[in-house]
Short mmCIF file of C-alpha atoms and ligand atoms in Angstrom, two decimals:
data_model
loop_
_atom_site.label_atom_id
_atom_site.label_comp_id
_atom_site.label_asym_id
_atom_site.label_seq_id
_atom_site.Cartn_x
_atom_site.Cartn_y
_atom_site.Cartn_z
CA UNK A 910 119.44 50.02 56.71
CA UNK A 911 116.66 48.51 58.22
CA UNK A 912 115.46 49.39 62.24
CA UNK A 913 112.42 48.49 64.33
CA UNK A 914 111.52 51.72 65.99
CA UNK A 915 109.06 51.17 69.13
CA UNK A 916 108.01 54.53 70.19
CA UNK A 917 106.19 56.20 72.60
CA UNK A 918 102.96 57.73 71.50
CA UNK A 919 100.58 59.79 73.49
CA UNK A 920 97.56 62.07 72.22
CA UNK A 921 97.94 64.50 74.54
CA UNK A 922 98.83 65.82 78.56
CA UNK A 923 95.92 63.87 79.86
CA UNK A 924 95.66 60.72 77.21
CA UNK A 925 97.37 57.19 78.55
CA UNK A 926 100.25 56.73 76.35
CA UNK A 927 101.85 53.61 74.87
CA UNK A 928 104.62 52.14 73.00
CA UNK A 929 103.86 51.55 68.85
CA UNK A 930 105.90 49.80 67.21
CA UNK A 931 106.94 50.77 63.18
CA UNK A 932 109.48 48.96 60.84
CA UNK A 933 111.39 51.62 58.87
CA UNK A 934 113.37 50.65 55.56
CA UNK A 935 115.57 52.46 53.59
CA UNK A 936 117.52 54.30 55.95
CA UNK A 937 121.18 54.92 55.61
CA UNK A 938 124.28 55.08 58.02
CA UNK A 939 124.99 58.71 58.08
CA UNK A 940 121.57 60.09 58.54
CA UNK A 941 121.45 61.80 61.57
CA UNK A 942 118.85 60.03 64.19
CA UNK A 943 115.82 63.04 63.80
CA UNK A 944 116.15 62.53 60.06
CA UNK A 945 115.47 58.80 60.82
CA UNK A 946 112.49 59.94 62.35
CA UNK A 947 111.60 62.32 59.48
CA UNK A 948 111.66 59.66 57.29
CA UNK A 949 109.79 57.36 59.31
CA UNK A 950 107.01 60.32 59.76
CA UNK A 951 107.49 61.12 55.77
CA UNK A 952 105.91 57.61 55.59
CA UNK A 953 103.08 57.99 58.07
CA UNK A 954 101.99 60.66 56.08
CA UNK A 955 101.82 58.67 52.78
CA UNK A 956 99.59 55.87 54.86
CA UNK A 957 97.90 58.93 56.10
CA UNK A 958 98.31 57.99 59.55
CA UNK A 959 98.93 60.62 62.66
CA UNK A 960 102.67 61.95 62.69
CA UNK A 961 105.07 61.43 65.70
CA UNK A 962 105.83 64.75 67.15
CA UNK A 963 109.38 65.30 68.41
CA UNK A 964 111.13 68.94 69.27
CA UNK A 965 114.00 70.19 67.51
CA UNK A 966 115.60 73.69 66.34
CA UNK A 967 119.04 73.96 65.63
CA UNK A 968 119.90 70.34 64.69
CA UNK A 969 123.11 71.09 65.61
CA UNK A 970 123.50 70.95 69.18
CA UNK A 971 122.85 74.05 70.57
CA UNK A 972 119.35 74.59 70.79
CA UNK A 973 118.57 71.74 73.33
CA UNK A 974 115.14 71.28 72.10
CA UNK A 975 115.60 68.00 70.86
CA UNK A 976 115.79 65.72 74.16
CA UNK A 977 114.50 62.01 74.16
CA UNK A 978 115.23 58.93 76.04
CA UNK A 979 116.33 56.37 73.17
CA UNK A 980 116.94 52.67 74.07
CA UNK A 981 117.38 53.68 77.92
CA UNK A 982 119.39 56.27 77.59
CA UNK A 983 119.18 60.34 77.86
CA UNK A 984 120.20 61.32 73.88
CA UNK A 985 120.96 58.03 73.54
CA UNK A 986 123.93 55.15 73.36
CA UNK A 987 126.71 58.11 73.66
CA UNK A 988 128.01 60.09 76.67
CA UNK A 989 127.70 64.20 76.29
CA UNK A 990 125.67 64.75 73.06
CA UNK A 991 122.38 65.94 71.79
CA UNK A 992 119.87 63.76 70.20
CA UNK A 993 120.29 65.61 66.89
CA UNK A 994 124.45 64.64 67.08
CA UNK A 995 123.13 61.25 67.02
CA UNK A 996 123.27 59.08 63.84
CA UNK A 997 122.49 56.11 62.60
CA UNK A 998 125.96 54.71 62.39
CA UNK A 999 125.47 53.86 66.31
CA UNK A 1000 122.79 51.48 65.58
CA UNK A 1001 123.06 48.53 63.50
CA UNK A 1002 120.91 47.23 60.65
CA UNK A 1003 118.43 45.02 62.46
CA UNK A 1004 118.50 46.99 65.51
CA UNK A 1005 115.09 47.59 67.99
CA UNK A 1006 115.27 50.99 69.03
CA UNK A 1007 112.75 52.49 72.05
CA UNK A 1008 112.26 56.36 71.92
CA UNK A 1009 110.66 57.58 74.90
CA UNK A 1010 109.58 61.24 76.32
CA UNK A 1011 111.53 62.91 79.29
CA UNK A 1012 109.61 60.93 82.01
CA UNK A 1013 109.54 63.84 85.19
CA UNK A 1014 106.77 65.11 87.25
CA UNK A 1015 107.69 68.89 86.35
CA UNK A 1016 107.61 68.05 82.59
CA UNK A 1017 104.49 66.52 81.35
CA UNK A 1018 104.11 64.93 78.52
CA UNK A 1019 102.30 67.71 75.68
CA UNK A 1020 102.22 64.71 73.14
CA UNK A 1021 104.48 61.65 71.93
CA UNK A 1022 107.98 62.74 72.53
CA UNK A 1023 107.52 66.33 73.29
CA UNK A 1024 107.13 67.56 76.81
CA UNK A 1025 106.44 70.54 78.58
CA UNK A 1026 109.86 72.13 79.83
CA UNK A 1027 108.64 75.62 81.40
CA UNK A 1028 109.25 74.75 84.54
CA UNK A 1029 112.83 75.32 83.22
CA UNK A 1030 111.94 78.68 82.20
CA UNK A 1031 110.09 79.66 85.75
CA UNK A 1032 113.47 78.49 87.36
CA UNK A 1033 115.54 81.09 85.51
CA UNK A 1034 113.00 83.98 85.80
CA UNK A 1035 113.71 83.64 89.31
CA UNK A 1036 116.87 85.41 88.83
CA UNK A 1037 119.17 84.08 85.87
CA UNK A 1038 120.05 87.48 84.58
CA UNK A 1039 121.69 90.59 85.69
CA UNK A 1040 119.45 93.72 86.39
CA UNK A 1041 121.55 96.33 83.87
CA UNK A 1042 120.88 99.25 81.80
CA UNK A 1043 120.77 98.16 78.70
CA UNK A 1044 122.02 100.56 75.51
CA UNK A 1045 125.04 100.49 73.40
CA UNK A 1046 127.21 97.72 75.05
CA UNK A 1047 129.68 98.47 77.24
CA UNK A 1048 133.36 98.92 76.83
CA UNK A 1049 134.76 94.85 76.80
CA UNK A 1050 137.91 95.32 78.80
CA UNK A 1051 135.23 97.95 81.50
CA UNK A 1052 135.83 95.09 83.99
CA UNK A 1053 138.23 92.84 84.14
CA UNK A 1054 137.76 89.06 84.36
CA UNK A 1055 140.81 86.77 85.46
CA UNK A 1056 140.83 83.71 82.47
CA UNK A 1057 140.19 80.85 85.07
CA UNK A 1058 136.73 82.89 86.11
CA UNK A 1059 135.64 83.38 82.74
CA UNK A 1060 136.64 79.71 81.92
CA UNK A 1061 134.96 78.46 84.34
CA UNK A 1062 131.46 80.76 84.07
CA UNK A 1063 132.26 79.68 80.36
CA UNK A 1064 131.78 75.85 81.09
CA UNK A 1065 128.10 76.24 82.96
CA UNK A 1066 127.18 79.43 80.62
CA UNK A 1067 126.96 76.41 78.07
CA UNK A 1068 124.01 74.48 79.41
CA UNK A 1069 121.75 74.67 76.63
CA UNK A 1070 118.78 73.67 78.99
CA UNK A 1071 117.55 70.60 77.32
CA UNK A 1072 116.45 68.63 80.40
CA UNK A 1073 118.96 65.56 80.26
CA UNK A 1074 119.51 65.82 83.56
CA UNK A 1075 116.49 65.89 84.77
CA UNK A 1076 115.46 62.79 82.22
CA UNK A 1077 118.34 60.86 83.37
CA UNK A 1078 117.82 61.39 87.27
CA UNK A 1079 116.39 58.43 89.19
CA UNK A 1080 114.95 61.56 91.33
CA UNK A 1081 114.34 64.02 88.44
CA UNK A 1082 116.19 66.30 90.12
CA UNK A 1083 116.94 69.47 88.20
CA UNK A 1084 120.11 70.32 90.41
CA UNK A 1085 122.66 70.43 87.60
CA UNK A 1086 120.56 72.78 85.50
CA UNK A 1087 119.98 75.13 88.09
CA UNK A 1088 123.26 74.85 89.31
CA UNK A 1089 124.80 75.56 86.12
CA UNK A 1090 122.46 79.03 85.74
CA UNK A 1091 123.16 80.10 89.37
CA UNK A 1092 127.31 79.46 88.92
CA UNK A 1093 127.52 81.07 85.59
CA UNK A 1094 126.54 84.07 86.79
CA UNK A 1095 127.43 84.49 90.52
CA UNK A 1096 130.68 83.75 89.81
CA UNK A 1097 131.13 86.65 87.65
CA UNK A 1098 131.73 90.38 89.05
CA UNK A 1099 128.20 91.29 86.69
CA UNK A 1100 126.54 89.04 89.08
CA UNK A 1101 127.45 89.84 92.19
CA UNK A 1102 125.12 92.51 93.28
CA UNK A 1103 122.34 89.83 93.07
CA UNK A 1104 124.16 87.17 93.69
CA UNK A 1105 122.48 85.80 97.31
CA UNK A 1106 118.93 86.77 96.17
CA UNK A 1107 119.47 84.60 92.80
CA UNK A 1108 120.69 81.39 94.51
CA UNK A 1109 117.97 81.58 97.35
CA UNK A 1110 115.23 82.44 94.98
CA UNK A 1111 116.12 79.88 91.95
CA UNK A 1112 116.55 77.31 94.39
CA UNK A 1113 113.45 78.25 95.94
CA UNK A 1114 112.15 77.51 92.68
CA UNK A 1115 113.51 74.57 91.65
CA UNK A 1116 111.76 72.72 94.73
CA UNK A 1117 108.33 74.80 94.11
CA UNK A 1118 108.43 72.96 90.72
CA UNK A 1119 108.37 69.98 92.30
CA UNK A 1120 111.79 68.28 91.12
CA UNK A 1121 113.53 65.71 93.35
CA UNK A 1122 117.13 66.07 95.27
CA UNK A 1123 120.54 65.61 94.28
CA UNK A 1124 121.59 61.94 95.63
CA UNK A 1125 124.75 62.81 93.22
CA UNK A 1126 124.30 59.37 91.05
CA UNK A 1127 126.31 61.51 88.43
CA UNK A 1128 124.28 60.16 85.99
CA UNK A 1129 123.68 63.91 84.88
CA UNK A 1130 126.89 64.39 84.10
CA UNK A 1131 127.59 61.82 81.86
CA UNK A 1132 123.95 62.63 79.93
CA UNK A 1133 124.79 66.84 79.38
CA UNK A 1134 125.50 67.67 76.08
CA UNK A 1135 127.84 70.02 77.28
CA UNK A 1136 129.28 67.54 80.07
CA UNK A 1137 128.53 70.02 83.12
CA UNK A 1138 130.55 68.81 85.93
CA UNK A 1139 128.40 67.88 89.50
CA UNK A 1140 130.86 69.42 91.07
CA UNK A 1141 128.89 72.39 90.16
CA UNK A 1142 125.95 71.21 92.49
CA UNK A 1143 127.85 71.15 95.00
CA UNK A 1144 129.00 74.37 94.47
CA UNK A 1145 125.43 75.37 94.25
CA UNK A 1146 124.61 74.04 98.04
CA UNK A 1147 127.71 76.12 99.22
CA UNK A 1148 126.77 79.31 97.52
CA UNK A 1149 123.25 78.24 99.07
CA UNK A 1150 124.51 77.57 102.48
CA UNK A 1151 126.89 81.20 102.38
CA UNK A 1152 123.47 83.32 101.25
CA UNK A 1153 121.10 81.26 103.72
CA UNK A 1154 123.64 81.13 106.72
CA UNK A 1155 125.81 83.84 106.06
CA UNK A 1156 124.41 87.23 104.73
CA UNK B 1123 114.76 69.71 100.94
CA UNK B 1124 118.77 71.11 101.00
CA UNK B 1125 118.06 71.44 104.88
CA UNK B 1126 116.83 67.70 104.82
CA UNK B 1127 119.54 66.41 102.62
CA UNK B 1128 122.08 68.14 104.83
CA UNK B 1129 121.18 66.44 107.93
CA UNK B 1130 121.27 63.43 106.29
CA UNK B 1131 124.48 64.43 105.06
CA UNK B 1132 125.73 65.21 108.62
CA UNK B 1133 124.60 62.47 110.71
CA UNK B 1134 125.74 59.86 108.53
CA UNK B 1135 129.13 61.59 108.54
CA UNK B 1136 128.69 61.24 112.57
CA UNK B 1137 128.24 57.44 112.04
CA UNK B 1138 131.15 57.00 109.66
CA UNK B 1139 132.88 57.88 112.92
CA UNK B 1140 131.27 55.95 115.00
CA UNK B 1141 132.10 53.07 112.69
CA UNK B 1142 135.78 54.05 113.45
CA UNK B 1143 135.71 53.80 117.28
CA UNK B 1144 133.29 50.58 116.52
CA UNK B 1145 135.66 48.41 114.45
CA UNK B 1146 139.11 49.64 116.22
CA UNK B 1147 137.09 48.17 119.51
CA UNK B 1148 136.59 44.96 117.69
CA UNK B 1149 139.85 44.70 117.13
CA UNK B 1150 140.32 43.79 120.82
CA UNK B 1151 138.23 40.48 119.72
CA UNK B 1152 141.53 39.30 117.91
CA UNK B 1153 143.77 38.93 120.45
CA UNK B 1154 144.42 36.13 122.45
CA UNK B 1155 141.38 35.00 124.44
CA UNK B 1156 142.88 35.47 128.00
CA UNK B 1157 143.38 39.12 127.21
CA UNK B 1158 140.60 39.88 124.95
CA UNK B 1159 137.99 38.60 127.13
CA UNK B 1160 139.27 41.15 130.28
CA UNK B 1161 140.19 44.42 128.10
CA UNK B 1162 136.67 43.73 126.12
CA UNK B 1163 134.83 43.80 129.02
CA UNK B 1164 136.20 46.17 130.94
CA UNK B 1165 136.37 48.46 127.88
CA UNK B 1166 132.42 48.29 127.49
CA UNK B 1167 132.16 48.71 131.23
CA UNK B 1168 134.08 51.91 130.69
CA UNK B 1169 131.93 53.00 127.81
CA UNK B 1170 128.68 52.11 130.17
CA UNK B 1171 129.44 54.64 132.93
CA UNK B 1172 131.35 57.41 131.18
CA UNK B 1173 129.05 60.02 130.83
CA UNK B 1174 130.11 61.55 127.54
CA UNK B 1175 129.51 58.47 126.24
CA UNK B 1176 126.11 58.32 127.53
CA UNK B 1177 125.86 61.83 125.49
CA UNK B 1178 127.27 60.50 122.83
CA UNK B 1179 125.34 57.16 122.64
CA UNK B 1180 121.98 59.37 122.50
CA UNK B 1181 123.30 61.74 119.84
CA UNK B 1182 123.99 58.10 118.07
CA UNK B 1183 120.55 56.93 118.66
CA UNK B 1184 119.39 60.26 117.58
CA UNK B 1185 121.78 60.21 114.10
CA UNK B 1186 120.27 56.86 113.09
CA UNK B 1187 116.34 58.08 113.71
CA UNK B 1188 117.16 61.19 112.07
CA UNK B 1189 118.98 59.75 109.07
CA UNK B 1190 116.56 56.87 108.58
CA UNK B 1191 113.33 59.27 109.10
CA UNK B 1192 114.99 62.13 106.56
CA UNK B 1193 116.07 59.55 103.85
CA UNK B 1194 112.51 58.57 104.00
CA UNK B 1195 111.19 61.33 103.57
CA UNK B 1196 113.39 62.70 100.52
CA UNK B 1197 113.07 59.00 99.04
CA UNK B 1198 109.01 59.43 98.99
CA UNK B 1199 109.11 63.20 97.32
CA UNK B 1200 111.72 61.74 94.88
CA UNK B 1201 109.41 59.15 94.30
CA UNK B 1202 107.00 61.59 93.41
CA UNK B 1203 108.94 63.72 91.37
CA UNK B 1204 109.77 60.80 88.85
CA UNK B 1205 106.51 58.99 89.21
CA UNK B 1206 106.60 56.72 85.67
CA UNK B 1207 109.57 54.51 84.89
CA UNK B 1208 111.56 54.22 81.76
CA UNK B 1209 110.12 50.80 79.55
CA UNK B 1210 114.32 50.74 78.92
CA UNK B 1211 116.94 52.69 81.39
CA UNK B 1212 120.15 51.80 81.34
CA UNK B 1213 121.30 53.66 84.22
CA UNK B 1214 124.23 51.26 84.70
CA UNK B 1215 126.08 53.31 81.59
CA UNK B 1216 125.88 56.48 83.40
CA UNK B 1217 125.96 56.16 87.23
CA UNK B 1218 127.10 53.28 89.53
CA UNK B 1219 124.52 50.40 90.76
CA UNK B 1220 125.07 51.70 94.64
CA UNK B 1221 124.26 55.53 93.82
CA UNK B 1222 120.71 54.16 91.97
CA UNK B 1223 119.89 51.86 95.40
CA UNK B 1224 121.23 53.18 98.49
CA UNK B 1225 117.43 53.43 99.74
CA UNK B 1226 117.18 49.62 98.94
CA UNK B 1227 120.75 49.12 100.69
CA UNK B 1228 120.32 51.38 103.59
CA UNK B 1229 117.18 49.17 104.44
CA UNK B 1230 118.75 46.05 104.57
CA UNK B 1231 121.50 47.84 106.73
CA UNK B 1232 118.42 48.92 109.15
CA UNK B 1233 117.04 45.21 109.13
CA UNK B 1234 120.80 43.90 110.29
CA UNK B 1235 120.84 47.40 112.99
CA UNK B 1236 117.63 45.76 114.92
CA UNK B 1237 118.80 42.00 114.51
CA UNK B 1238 122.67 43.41 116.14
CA UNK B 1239 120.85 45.59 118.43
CA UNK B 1240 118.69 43.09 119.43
CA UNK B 1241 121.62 40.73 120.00
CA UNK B 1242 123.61 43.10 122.03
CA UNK B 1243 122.21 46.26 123.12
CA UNK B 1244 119.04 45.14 124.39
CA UNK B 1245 120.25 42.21 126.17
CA UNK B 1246 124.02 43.90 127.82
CA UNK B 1247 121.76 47.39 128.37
CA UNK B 1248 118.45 46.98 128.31
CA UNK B 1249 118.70 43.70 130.35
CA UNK B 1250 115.88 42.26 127.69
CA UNK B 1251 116.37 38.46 127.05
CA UNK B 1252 118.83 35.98 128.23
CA UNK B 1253 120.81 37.68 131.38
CA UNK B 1254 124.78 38.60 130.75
CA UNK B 1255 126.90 36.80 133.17
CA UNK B 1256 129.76 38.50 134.98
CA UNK B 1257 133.49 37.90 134.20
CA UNK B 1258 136.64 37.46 136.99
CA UNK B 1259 136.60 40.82 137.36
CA UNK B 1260 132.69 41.82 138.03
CA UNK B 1261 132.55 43.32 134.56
CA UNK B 1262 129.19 42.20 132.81
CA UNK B 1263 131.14 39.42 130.52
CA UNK B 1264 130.58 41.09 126.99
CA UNK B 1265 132.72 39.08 124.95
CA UNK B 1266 130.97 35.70 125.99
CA UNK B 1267 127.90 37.23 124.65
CA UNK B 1268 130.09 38.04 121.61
CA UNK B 1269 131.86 35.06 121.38
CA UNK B 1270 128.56 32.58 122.17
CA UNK B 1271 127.09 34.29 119.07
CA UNK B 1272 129.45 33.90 116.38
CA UNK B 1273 129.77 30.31 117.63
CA UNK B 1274 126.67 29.97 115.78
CA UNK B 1275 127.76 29.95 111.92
CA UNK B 1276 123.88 31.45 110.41
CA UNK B 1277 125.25 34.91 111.88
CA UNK B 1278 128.88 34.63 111.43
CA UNK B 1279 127.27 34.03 107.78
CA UNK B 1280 125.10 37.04 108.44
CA UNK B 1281 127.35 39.56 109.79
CA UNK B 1282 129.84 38.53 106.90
CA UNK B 1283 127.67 39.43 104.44
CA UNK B 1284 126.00 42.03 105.68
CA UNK B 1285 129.35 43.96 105.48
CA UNK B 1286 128.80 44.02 101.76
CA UNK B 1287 125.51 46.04 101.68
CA UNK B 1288 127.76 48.55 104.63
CA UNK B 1289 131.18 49.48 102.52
CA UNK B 1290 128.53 50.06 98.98
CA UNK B 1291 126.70 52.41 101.45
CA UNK B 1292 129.49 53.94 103.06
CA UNK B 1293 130.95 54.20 99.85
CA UNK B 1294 128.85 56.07 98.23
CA UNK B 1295 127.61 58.47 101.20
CA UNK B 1296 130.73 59.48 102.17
CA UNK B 1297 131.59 60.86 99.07
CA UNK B 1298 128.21 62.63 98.40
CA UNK B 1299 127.69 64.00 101.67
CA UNK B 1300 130.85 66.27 101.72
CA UNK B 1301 129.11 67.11 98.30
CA UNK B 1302 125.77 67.82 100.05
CA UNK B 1303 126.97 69.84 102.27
CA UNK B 1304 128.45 72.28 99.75
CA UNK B 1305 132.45 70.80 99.67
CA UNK B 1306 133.16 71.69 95.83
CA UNK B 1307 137.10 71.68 95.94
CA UNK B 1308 137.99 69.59 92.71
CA UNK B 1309 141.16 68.40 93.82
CA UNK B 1310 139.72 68.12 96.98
CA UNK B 1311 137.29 65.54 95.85
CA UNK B 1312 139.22 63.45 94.02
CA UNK B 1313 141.67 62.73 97.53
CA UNK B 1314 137.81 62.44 98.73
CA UNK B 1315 136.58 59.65 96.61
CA UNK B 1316 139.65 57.56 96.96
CA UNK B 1317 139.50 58.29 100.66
CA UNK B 1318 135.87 56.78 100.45
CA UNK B 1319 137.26 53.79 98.48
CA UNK B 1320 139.37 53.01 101.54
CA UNK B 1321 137.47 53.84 104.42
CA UNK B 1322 134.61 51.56 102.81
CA UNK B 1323 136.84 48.74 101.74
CA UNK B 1324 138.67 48.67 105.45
CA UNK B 1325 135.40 48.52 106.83
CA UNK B 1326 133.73 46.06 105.11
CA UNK B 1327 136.76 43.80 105.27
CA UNK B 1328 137.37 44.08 109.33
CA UNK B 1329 133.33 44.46 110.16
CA UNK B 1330 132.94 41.32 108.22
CA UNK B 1331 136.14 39.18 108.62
CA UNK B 1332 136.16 39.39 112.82
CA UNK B 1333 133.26 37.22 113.34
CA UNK B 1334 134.93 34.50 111.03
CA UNK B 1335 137.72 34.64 113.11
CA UNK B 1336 135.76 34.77 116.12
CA UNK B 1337 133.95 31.65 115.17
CA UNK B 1338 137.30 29.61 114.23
CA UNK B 1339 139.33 30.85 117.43
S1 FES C 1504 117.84 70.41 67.75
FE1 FES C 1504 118.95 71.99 68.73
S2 FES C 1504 120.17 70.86 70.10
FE2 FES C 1504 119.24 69.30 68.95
#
């Protein structure tokens, strides 16, 4: 299988980046879409030219570290998965395809593909956790959680905090992640205690870092690995509203 | 920014309303002439004097500064906060061509506000321009101004097609602003969206059909 890659390259934060182009042969169908790019590196090195640097981990979905914008779209051609689910098989021999960074304000560009995420990290130090003693764990059954809460905590608990949604948001807003953090946790009895302070504060956040509003495109949705509902933003602006307004 | 968004939220929620009242009063432009041209008139006479409706017509003035001026605002920091553009973005996979441009829409909606403004409001209140005539009845004759203007077949053309640009908006911003401001029922919002669908489409359709029939009555 033969594929035109055009990709972005940039030396580093400050550098002006650009699109190079590279022909890659002898790829096949069921490599996954990073080992394309392995491969592709793998023969940079042999013309001793510069590598492209990409993130990944886990290569197998759960890491979120592996975020790119490939051929105008957040992970690429499918809805809900990482870039590392991604294989060749969705391309076709012949095909052009553009790899770009994360393109948002809040997450410059360290070089090529990678980009700085810590504004993610700043958003849940403002309060994505539960102040506990820690020791041995508690006893599970302790407190009780009725299934449809712990579903439900269980669906935004998932976010994996790869940055899709802020990639894929005409207004790089970071809403869903955020939103996913703040519900996960405030809508469990372990958050509770904290529960106003951790909204306000991560919200707070969130606009210090300088991401845009929610204008609820749902574009977000679709890009999430995990397929995070929006609803869950709005849920976010009520919780907001109840702590700002209320208590 | 949630404070901003919420306003917008709420005063274009106010004008979906006012939309309501708007349209069921054009209505009155579809009956027979002899009828339509007294209960028209003497309807907007009504609407002139009442003085809740003088509250009411500032708090409208107010919801469209407010909503245009806030939009602005969030649509500049947005800006900002995605400052480079994709060389590829198919945003038409993931998200609906209104949601990506209802900044572009809501200013042609603005440009067709001042042109309809201009038409009516400044001539039948402000007394700018051409002066209204009175009907039989000593009622400033409204519906001639109405009906003289869609006798003219560039803004029958106009109004028709500016009712396009309107349901996409209303479309779209009625759904997200019960979002905005923190509705998160999921049942809830699936009644919402289809309620949306209609309120947009029976807008559109009677804000953009009545000056048609206008023209050919
Ligand atoms: S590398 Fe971990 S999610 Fe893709």
């Amino acid at each position: 299988m033969k594929v035109t890659f055009k990709i972005w390259r940039q030396e580093g934060p400050k550098d002006k980046g650009e699109i190079k182009t590279y022909e890659v042969d002898g790829l096949t169908e069921d490599m996954s879409f990073l080992e394309a790019l392995d491969h592709l590196n793998e023969l940079l090195v042999l013309k001793n030219e510069n590598v492209i640097a990409f993130e990944y981990d886990c290569r197998e979905g759960i890491c979120g570290q592996c975020g790119v914008f490939i051929n105008g779209r957040a992970h690429g051609p499918h809805d809900n998965i990482t870039t590392c689910q991604l294989h060749m098989r969705s391309f076709n021999d012949g095909d052009t395809i553009v790899v770009e960074p994360w393109l948002a304000a809040s997450f410059p560009v360290i070089k090529d593909l990678i980009v700085d995420r810590s504004a993610f990290d700043r958003i849940i130090e403002q309060g994505a956790f539960i102040s506990a003693k820690t020791g041995t764990a508690a006893e599970a059954n302790a407190i009780l959680i009725g299934r449809e809460v712990a579903d439900k905590a269980m669906d935004v608990a998932a976010c994996i905090g790869c940055g899709a949604c802020v990639a894929t948001c005409k207004n790089a807003s970071a809403s869903l992640f955020t939103a996913a953090k703040i519900n996960h946790l405030n809508s469990l009895p372990q958050g509770k205690p904290e529960a106003s302070k951790r909204v306000l504060e991560m919200t707070k956040q969130m606009e210090l870092e300088g991401f845009g509003s929610c204008t609820f495109t749902g574009a977000c949705e679709v890009e999430c690995p995990e397929g995070i509902s929006i609803i869950n933003i709005a849920e976010m602006n009520a919780r907001r509203s109840k702590a700002k307004w209320l208590s | 920014m949630f404070l901003k968004k919420s306003i917008i939220a709420l005063t274009g929620l106010f004008l979906c309303l006012f939309l309501i009242v708007h349209l069921s009063a054009n209505c009155i432009l579809l009956l027979p002439e002899t009828i339509a041209r007294d209960l028209y008139n003497s309807y907007s006479t009504t609407l002139r004097e009442s003085t809740i409706i003088k509250v009411i017509a500032y708090v409208l003035y107010l919801s469209i500064i407010l909503h245009v001026f806030y939009a602005l605002l969030i649509t500049l920091k947005n800006r900002k906060a995605k400052p480079q553009k994709y060389v590829i973005n198919k945003s038409n996979e993931n998200s609906s061509w209104t949601s990506q441009n209802m900044g572009l829409i809501g200013v042609i909606i603005l440009l067709f506000i001042i042109v309809h403004l201009a038409n009516f409001w400044a001539r039948i209140k402000l007394g700018i321009g051409e002066e209204v005539g009175l009907d039989a009845m000593g009622n400033k004759d409204v519906y001639e101004v109405t009906h003289t203007l869609f006798q003219n077949i560039y803004f029958v053309i106009f109004y028709t097609l500016i009712s396009i640009p309107l349901a996409l908006h209303l479309h779209h911003g009625l759904k997200s602003a019960f979002k905005t401001l923190g509705f998160y029922h999921k049942k809830g919002l699936t009644i919402l969206a289809k309620i949306a669908l209609f309120y947009a489409i029976v807008m559109g359709f009677g804000f953009g059909i009545i000056p048609f029939i206008v023209y050919f009555k």
